[in-house]
mmCIF file of C-alpha atoms in Angstrom:
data_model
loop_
_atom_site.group_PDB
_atom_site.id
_atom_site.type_symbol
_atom_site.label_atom_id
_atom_site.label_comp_id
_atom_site.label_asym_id
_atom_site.label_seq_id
_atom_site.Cartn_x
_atom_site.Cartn_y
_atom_site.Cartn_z
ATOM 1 C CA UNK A 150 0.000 0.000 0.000
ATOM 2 C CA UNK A 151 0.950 3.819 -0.144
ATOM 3 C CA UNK A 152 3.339 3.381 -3.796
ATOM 4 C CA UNK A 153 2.126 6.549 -6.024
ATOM 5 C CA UNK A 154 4.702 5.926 -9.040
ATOM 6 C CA UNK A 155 3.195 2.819 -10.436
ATOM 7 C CA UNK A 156 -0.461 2.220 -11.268
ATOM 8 C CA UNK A 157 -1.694 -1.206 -9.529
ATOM 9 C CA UNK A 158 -5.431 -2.554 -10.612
ATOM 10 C CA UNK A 159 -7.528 -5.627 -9.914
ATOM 11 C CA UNK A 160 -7.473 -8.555 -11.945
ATOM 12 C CA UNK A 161 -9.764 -8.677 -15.312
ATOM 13 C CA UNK A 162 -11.647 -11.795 -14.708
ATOM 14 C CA UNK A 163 -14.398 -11.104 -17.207
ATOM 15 C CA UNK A 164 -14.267 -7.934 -19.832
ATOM 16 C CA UNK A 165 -16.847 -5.904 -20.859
ATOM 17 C CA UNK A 166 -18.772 -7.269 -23.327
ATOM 18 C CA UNK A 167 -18.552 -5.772 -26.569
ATOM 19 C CA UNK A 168 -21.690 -4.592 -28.652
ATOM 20 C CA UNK A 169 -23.194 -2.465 -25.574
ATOM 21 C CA UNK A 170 -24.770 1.053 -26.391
ATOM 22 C CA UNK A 171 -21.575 2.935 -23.975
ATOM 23 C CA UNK A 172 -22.469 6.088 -23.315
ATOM 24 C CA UNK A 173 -18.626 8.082 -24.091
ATOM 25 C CA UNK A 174 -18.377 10.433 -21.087
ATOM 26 C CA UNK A 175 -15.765 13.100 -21.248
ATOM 27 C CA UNK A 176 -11.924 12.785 -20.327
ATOM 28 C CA UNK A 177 -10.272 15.467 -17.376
ATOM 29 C CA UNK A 178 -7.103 14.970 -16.721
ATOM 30 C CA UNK A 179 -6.359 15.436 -13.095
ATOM 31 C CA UNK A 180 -2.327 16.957 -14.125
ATOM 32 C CA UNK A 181 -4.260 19.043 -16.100
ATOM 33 C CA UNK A 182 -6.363 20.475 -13.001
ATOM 34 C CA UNK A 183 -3.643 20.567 -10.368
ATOM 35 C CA UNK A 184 -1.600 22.584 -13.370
ATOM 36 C CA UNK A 185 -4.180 24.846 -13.654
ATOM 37 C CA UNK A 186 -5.033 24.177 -17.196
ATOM 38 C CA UNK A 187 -7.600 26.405 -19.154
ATOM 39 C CA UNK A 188 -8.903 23.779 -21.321
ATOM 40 C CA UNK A 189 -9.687 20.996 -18.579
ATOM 41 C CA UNK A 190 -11.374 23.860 -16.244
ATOM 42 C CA UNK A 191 -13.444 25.033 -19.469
ATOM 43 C CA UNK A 192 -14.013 21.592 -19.928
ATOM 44 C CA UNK A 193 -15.498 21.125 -16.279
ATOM 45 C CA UNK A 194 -17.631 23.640 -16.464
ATOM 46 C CA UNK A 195 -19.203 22.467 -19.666
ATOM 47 C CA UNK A 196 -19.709 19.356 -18.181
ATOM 48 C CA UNK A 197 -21.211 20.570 -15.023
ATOM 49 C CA UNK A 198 -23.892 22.160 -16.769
ATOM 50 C CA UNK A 199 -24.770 19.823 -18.924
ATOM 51 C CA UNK A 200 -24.810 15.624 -18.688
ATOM 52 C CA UNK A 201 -23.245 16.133 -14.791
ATOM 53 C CA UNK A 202 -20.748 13.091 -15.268
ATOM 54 C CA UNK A 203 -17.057 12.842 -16.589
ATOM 55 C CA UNK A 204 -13.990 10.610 -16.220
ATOM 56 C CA UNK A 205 -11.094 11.592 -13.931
ATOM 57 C CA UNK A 206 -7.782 10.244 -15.460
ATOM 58 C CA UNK A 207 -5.960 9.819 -12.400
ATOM 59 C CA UNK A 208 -2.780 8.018 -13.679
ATOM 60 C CA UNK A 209 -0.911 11.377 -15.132
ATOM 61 C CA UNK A 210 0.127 12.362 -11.303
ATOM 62 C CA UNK A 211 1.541 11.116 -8.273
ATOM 63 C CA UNK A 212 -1.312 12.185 -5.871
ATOM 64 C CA UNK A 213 -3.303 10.486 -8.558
ATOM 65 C CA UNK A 214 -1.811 7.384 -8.653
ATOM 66 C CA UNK A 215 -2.209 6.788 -5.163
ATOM 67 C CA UNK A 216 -5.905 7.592 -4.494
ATOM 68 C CA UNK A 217 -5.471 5.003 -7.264
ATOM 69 C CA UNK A 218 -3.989 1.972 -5.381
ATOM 70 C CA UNK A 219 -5.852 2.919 -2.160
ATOM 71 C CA UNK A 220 -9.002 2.505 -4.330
ATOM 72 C CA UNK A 221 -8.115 -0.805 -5.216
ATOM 73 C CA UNK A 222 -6.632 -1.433 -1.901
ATOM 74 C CA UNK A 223 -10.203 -0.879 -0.453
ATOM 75 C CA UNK A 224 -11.801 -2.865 -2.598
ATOM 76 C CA UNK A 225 -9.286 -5.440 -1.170
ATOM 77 C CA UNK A 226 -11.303 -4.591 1.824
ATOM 78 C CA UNK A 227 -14.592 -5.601 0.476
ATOM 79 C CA UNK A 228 -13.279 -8.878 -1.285
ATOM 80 C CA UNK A 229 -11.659 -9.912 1.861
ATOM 81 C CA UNK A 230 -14.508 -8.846 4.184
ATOM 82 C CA UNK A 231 -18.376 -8.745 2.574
ATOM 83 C CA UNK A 232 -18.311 -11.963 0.841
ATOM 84 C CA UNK A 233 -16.436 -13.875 3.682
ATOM 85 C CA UNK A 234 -17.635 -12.697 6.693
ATOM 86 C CA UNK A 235 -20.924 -13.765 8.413
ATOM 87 C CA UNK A 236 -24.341 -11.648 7.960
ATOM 88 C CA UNK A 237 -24.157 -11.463 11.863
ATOM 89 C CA UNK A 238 -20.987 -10.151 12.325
ATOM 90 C CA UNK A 239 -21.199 -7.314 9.748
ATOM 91 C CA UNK A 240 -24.883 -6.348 11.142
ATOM 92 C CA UNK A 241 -22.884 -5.733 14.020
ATOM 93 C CA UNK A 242 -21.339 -2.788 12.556
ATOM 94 C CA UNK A 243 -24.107 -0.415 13.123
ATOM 95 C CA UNK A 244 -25.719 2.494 10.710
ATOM 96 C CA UNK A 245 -26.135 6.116 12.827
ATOM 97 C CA UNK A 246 -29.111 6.673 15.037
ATOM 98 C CA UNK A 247 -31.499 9.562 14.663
ATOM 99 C CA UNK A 248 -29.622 10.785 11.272
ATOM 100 C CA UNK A 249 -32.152 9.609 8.122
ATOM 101 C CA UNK A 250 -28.667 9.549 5.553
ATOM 102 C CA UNK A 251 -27.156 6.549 6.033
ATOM 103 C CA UNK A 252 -23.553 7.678 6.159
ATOM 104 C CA UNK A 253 -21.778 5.539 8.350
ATOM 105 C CA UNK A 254 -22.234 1.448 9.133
ATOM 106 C CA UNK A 255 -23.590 -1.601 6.980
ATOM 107 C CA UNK A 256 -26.447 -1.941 5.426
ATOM 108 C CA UNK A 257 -28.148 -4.748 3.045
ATOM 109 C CA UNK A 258 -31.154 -3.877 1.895
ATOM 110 C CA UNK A 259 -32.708 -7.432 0.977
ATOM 111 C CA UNK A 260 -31.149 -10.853 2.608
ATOM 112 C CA UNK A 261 -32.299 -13.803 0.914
ATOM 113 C CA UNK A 262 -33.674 -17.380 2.637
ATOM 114 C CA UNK A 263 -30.142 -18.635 2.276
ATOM 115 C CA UNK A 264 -29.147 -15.267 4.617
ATOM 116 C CA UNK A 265 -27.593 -14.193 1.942
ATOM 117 C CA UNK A 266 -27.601 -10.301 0.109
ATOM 118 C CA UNK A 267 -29.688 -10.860 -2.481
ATOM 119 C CA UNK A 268 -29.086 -7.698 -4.969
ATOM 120 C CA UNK A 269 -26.183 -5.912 -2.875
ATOM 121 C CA UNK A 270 -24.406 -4.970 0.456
ATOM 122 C CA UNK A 271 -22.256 -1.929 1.540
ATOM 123 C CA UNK A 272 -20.348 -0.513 4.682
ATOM 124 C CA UNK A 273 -19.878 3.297 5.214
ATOM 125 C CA UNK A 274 -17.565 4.911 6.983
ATOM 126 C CA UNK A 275 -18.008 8.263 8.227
ATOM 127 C CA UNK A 276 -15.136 11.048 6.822
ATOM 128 C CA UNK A 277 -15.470 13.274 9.829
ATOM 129 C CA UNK A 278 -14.904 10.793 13.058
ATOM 130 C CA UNK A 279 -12.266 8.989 10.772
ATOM 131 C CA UNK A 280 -10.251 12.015 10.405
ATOM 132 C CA UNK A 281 -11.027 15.061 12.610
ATOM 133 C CA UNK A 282 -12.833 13.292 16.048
ATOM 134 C CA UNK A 283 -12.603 9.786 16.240
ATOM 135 C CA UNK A 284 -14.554 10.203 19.606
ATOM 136 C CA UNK A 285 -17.850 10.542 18.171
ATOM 137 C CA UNK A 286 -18.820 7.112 18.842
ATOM 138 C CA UNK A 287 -17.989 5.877 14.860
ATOM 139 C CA UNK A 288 -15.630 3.344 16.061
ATOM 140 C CA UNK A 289 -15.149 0.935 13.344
ATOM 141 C CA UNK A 290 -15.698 -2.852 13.782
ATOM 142 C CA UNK A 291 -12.847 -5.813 14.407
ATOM 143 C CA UNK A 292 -13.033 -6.436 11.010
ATOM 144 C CA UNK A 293 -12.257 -2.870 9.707
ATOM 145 C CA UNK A 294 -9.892 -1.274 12.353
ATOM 146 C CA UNK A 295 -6.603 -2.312 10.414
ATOM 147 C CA UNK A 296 -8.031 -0.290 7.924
ATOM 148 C CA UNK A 297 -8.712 3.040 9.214
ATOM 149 C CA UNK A 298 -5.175 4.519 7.942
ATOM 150 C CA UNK A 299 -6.001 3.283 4.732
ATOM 151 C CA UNK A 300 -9.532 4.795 4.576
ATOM 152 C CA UNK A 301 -8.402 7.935 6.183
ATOM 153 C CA UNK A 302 -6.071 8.478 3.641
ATOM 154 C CA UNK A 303 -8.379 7.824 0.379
ATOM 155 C CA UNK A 304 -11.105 9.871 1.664
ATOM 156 C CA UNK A 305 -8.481 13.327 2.548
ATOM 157 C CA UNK A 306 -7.398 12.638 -0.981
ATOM 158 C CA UNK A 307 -10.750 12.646 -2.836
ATOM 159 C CA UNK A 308 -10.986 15.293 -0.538
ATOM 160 C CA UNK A 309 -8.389 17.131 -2.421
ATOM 161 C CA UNK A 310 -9.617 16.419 -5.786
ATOM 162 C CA UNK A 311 -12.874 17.920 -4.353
ATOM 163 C CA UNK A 312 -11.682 21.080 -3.480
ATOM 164 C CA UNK A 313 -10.167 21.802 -6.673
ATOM 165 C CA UNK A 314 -13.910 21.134 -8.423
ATOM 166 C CA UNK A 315 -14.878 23.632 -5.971
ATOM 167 C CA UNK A 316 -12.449 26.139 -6.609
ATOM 168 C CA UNK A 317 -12.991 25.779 -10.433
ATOM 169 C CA UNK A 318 -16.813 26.089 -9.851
ATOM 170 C CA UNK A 319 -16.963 28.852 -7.486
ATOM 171 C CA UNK A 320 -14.724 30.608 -9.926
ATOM 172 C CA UNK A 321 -17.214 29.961 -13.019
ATOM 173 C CA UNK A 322 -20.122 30.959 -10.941
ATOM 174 C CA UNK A 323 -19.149 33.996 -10.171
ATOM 175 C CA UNK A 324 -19.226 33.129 -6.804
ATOM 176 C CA UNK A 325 -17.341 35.399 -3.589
ATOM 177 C CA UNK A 326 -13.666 33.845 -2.863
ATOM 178 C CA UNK A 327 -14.452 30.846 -0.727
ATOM 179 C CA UNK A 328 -18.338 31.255 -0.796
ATOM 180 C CA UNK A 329 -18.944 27.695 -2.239
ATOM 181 C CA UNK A 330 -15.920 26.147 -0.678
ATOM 182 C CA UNK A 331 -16.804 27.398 3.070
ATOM 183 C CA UNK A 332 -19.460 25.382 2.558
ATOM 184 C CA UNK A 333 -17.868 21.986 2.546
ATOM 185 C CA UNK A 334 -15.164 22.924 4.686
ATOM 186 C CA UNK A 335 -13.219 19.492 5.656
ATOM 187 C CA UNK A 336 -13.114 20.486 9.770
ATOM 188 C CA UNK A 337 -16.648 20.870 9.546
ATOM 189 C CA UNK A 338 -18.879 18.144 10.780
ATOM 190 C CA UNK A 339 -21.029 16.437 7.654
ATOM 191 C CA UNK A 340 -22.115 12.928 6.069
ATOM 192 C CA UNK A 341 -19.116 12.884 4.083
ATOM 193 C CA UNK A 342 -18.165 9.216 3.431
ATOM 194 C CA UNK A 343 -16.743 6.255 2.123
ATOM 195 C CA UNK A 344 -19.097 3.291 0.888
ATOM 196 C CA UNK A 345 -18.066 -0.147 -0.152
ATOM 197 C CA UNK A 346 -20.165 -1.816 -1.961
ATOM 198 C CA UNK A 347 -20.279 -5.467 -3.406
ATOM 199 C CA UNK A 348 -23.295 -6.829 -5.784
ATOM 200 C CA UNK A 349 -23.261 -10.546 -5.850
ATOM 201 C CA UNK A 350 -22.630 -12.156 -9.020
ATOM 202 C CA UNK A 351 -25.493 -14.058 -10.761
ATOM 203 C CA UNK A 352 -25.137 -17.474 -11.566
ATOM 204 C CA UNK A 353 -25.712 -18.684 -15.575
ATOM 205 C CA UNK A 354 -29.330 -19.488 -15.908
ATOM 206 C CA UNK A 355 -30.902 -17.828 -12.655
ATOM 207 C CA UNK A 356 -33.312 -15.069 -13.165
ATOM 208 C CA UNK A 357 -32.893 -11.873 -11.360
ATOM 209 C CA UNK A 358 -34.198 -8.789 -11.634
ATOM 210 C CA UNK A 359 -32.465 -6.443 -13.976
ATOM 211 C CA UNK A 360 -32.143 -3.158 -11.841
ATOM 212 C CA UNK A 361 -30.168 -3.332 -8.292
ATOM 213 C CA UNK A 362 -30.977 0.209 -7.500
ATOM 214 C CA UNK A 363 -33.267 2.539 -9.010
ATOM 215 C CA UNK A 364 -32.693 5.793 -10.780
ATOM 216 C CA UNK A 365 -32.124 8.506 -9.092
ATOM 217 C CA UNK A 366 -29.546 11.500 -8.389
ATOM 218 C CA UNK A 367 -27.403 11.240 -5.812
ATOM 219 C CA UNK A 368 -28.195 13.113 -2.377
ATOM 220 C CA UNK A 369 -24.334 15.103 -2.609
ATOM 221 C CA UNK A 370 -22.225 17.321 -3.989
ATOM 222 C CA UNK A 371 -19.855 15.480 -5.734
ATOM 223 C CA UNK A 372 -19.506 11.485 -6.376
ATOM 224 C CA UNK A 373 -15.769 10.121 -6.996
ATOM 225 C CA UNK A 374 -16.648 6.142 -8.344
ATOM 226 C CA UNK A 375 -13.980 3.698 -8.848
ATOM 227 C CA UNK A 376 -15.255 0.650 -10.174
ATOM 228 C CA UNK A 377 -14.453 -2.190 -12.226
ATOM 229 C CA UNK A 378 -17.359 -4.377 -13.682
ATOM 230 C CA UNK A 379 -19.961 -3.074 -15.253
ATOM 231 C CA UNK A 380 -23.509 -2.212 -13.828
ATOM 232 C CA UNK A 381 -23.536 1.731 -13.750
ATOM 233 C CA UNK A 382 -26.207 3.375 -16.511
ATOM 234 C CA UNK A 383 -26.697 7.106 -17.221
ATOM 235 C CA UNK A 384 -29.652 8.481 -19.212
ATOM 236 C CA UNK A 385 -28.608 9.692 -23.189
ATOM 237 C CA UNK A 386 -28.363 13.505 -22.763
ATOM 238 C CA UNK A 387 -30.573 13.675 -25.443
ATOM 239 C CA UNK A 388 -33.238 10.958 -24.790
ATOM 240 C CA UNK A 389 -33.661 12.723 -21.257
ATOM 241 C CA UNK A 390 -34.220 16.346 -22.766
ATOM 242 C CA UNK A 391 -37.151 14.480 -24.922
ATOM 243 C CA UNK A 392 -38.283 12.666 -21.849
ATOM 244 C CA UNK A 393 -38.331 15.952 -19.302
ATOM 245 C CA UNK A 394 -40.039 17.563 -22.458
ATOM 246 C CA UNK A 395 -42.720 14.999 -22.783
ATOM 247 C CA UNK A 396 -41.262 13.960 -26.220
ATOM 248 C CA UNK A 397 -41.012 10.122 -24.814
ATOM 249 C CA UNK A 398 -43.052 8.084 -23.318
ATOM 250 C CA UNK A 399 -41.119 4.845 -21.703
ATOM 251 C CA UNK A 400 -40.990 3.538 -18.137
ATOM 252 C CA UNK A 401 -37.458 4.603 -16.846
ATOM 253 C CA UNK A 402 -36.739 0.926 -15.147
ATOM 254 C CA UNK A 403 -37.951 -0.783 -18.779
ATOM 255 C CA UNK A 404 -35.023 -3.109 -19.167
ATOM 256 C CA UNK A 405 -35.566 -3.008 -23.508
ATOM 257 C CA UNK A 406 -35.391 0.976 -22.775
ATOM 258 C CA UNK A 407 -32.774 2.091 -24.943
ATOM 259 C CA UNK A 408 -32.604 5.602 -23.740
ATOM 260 C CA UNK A 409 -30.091 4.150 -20.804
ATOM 261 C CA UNK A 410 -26.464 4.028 -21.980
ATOM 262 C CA UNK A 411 -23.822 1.708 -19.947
ATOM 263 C CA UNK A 412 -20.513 3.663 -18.407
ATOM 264 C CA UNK A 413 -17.932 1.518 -19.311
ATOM 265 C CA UNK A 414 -15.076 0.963 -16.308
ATOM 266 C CA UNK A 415 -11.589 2.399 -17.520
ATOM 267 C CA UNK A 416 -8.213 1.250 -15.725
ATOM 268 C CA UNK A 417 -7.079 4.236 -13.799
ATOM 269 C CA UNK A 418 -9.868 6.557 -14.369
ATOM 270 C CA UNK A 419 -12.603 6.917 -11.918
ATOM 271 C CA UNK A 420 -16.134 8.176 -12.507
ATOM 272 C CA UNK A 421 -16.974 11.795 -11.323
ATOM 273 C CA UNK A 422 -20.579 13.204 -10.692
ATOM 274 C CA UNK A 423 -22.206 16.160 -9.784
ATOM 275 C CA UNK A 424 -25.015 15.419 -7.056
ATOM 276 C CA UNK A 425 -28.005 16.893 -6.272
ATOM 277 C CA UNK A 426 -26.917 19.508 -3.972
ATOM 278 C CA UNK A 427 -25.064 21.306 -6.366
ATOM 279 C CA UNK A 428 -27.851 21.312 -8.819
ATOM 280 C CA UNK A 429 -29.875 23.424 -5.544
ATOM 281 C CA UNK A 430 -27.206 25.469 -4.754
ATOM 282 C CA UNK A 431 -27.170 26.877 -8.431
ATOM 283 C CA UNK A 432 -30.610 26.541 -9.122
ATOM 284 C CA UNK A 433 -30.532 24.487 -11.531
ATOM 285 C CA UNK A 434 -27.098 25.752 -13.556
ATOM 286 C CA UNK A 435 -25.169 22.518 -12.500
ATOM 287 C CA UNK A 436 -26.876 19.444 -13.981
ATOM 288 C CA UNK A 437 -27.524 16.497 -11.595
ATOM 289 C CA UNK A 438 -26.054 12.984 -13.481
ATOM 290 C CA UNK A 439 -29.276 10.705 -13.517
ATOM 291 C CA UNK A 440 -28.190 7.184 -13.430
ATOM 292 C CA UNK A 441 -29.163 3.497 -11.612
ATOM 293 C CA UNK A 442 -27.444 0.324 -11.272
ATOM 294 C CA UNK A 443 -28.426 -2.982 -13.353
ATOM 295 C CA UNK A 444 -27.161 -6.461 -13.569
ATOM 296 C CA UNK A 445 -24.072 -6.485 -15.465
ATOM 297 C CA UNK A 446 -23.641 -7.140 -18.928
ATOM 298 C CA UNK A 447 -22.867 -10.344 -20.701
ATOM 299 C CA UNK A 448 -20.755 -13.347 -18.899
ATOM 300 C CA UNK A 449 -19.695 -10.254 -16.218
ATOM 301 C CA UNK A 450 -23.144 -10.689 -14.709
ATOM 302 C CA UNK A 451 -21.644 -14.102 -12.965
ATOM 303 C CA UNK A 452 -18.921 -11.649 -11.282
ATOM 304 C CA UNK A 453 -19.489 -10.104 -7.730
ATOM 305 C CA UNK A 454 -19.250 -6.153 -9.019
ATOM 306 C CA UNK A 455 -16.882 -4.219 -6.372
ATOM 307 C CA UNK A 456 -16.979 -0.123 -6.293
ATOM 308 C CA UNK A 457 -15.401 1.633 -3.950
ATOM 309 C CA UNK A 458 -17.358 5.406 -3.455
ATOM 310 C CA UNK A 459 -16.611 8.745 -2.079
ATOM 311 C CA UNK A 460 -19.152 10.862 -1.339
ATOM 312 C CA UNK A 461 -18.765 15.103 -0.462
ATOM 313 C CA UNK A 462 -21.135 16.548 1.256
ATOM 314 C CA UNK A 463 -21.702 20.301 2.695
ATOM 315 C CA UNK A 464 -21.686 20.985 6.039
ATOM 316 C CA UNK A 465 -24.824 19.959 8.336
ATOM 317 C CA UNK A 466 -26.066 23.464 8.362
ATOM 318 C CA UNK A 467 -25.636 24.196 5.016
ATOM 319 C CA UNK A 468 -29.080 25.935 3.996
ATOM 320 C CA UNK A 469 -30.224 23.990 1.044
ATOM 321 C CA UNK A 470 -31.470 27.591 -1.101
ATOM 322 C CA UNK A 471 -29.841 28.981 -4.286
ATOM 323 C CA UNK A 472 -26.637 30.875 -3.862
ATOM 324 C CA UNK A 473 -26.831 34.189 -5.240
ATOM 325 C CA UNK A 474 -24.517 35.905 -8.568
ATOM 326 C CA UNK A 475 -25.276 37.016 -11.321
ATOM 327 C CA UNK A 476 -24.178 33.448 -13.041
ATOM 328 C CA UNK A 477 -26.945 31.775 -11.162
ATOM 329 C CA UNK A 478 -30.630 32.361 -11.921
ATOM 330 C CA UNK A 479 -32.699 34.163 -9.718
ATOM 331 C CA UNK A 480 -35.252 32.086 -7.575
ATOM 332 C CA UNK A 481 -38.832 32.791 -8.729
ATOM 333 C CA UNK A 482 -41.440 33.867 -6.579
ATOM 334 C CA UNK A 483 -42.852 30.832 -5.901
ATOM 335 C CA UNK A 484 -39.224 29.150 -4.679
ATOM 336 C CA UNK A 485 -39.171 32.363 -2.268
ATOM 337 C CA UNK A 486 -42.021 30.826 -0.602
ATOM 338 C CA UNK A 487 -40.565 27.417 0.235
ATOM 339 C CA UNK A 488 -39.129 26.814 3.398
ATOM 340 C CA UNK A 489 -35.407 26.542 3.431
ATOM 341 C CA UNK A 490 -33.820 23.432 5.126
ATOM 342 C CA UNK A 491 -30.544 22.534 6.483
ATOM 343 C CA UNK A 492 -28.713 19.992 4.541
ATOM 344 C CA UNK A 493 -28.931 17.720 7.426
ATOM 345 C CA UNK A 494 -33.260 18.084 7.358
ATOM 346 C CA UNK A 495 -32.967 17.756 3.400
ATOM 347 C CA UNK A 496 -31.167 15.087 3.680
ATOM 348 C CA UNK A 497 -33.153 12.902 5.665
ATOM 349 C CA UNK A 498 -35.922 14.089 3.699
ATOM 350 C CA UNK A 499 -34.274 12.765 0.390
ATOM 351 C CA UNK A 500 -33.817 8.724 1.888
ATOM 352 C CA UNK A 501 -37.909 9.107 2.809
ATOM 353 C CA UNK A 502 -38.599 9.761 -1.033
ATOM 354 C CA UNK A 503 -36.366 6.435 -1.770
ATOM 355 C CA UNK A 504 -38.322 2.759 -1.868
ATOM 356 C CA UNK A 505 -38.735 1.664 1.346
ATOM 357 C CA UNK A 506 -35.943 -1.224 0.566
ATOM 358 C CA UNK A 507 -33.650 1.439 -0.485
ATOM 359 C CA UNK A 508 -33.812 4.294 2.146
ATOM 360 C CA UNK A 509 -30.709 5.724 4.132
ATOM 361 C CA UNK A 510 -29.077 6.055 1.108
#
């Protein structure tokens, strides 16, 4: 663990299958954002406002390379703890009480007779206790403890990555120095986290169902994805501007629905998205990626799918209302006569509006 001059990655059991409608997100270079570069922070930009998802090219710096290898060190982790361990002893490793986001313990959202996760299984871990006050009462598990340098580490570097979106936003919108950033200040308590997740393979000939978690946006900021099976869909651009403007008529989980597009896992590049609380923040501006989670494609469906997932979050208190600039539209009358929340209230109001099966998101 720790190298950042060579590029390590898991194992290709199974490619991706060839002959799937990929949807071909756009390229940043992460040199190209710690340099500064004009044409990656135009890029951004562009990309924030529009589809809301992007690859990260990690592998062109050192800082890159090892959020990298941690990534794939963590989902070492998962390999060596979800599948092996009993569903008792990681039920033991509890979500938070009294807090609707689920942010911090494990979680499967449908065991099956054999006790078994039937579609998937996760553990979070919590960015604040793990770095700032481990005293909170997140004290990791048995199983996990050897680990906590390891997850410290990955999440302060996301962490880094996450700032400079910030910067590069807060710049394009116009935005007082520090206005957006003082919002998701890293001492500052929040639901930052890490998430492990592992979807159990699918033997040849069983039938499952095709979609593991619905569509939705996510309840954040900003989304940093490693992953390396297939399974993650995004809406065509295009197919959802016809569907928001009535122009198509199709039920979003139809599996024969050809408006979803598959995002392809690429060695050393990790999948960035804007969440939902961006999207508020801006009033709309920043674009929200809409995506779900199927079954994977071809002979990789017979593979347990590991992602590893870092989640940014503002602050607690954040109050969930447009910022104001002269980049970001104005809220209308009606808007002025919602009640604002705290992240922490919208937050807990976002898992309610999930299926039951699939709240604390």
């Amino acid at each position: 663990m720790g190298d950042n001059t060579t590029i390590r990655n898991l194992p290709e059991a199974v490619p991706f299958p060839d002959g799937r409608p990929i949807i071909e997100l756009p390229h940043i270079s992460l040199k190209g954002l710690f340099d500064h570069d004009q044409g990656e922070i135009d890029k951004i930009w562009n990309i924030c406002r529009s589809m809301g998802f992007f690859y990260l090219n990690v592998t062109d710096d050192p800082r890159g390379i090892k959020l990298w290898n941690d990534g794939v060190d963590a989902c070492g982790v998962g390999q060596a703890t979800l599948r092996t361990l009993s569903m008792e002893e990681k039920l033991e490793y509890k979500s938070r009480d009294g807090r609707g986001i689920f942010d911090m313990g494990y979680k499967c959202p449908s065991i099956g007779p054999n006790g078994e996760p039937e579609f998937s299984e996760a553990f979070n871990v919590p960015l604040y206790e793990m770095a700032m006050d481990p005293n909170l009462g997140s004290q990791l598990p048995p199983w996990l403890r050897e680990y906590r340098d390891l997850f410290t580490s990955l999440m302060q570097n996301g962490n880094t990555i996450f700032d400079i979106l910030l910067g590069i936003l807060e710049k394009k919108l116009q935005l007082s120095d520090g206005e957006l950033k003082s919002l998701h200040r890293f001492a500052d308590p929040s639901n930052d986290f890490l998430r492990l997740l592992r979807y159990p393979g699918v033997p040849e000939g069983t039938k499952v169902a095709q979609t593991n978690f619905p569509p939705h946006r996510d309840a954040v900021s900003i989304a940093i994805l490693f992953t390396w099976v297939g399974g993650l869909q995004t809406l065509d651009p295009e197919f959802e501007r016809k569907l928001q403007n009535g122009g198509v008529n199709r039920h979003l989980n139809s599996t024969h629905d050809d408006g979803w597009r598959w995002i392809k896992p690429i060695p050393g590049h990790v999948v960035v998205n804007v969440g939902a609380v961006l999207s508020i923040l801006t009033n709309g501006l920043l674009k929200s990626g809409y995506h779900r989670v199927v079954t994977a494609p071809g002979a990789q469906k017979s593979v347990d799918k590991y992602s590893v997932l870092l989640c940014y979050r503002p602050a607690l208190a954040t109050k969930m209302s447009p910022l104001v600039s002269s980049v970001i539209p104005p809220q209308t009358p009606e808007q002025q006569k919602t009640p604002v929340l705290t992240f922490e209230e919208w937050g807990a109001q976002a898992s309610i509006r999930l299926p039951p099966f699939w709240k604390n998101r």
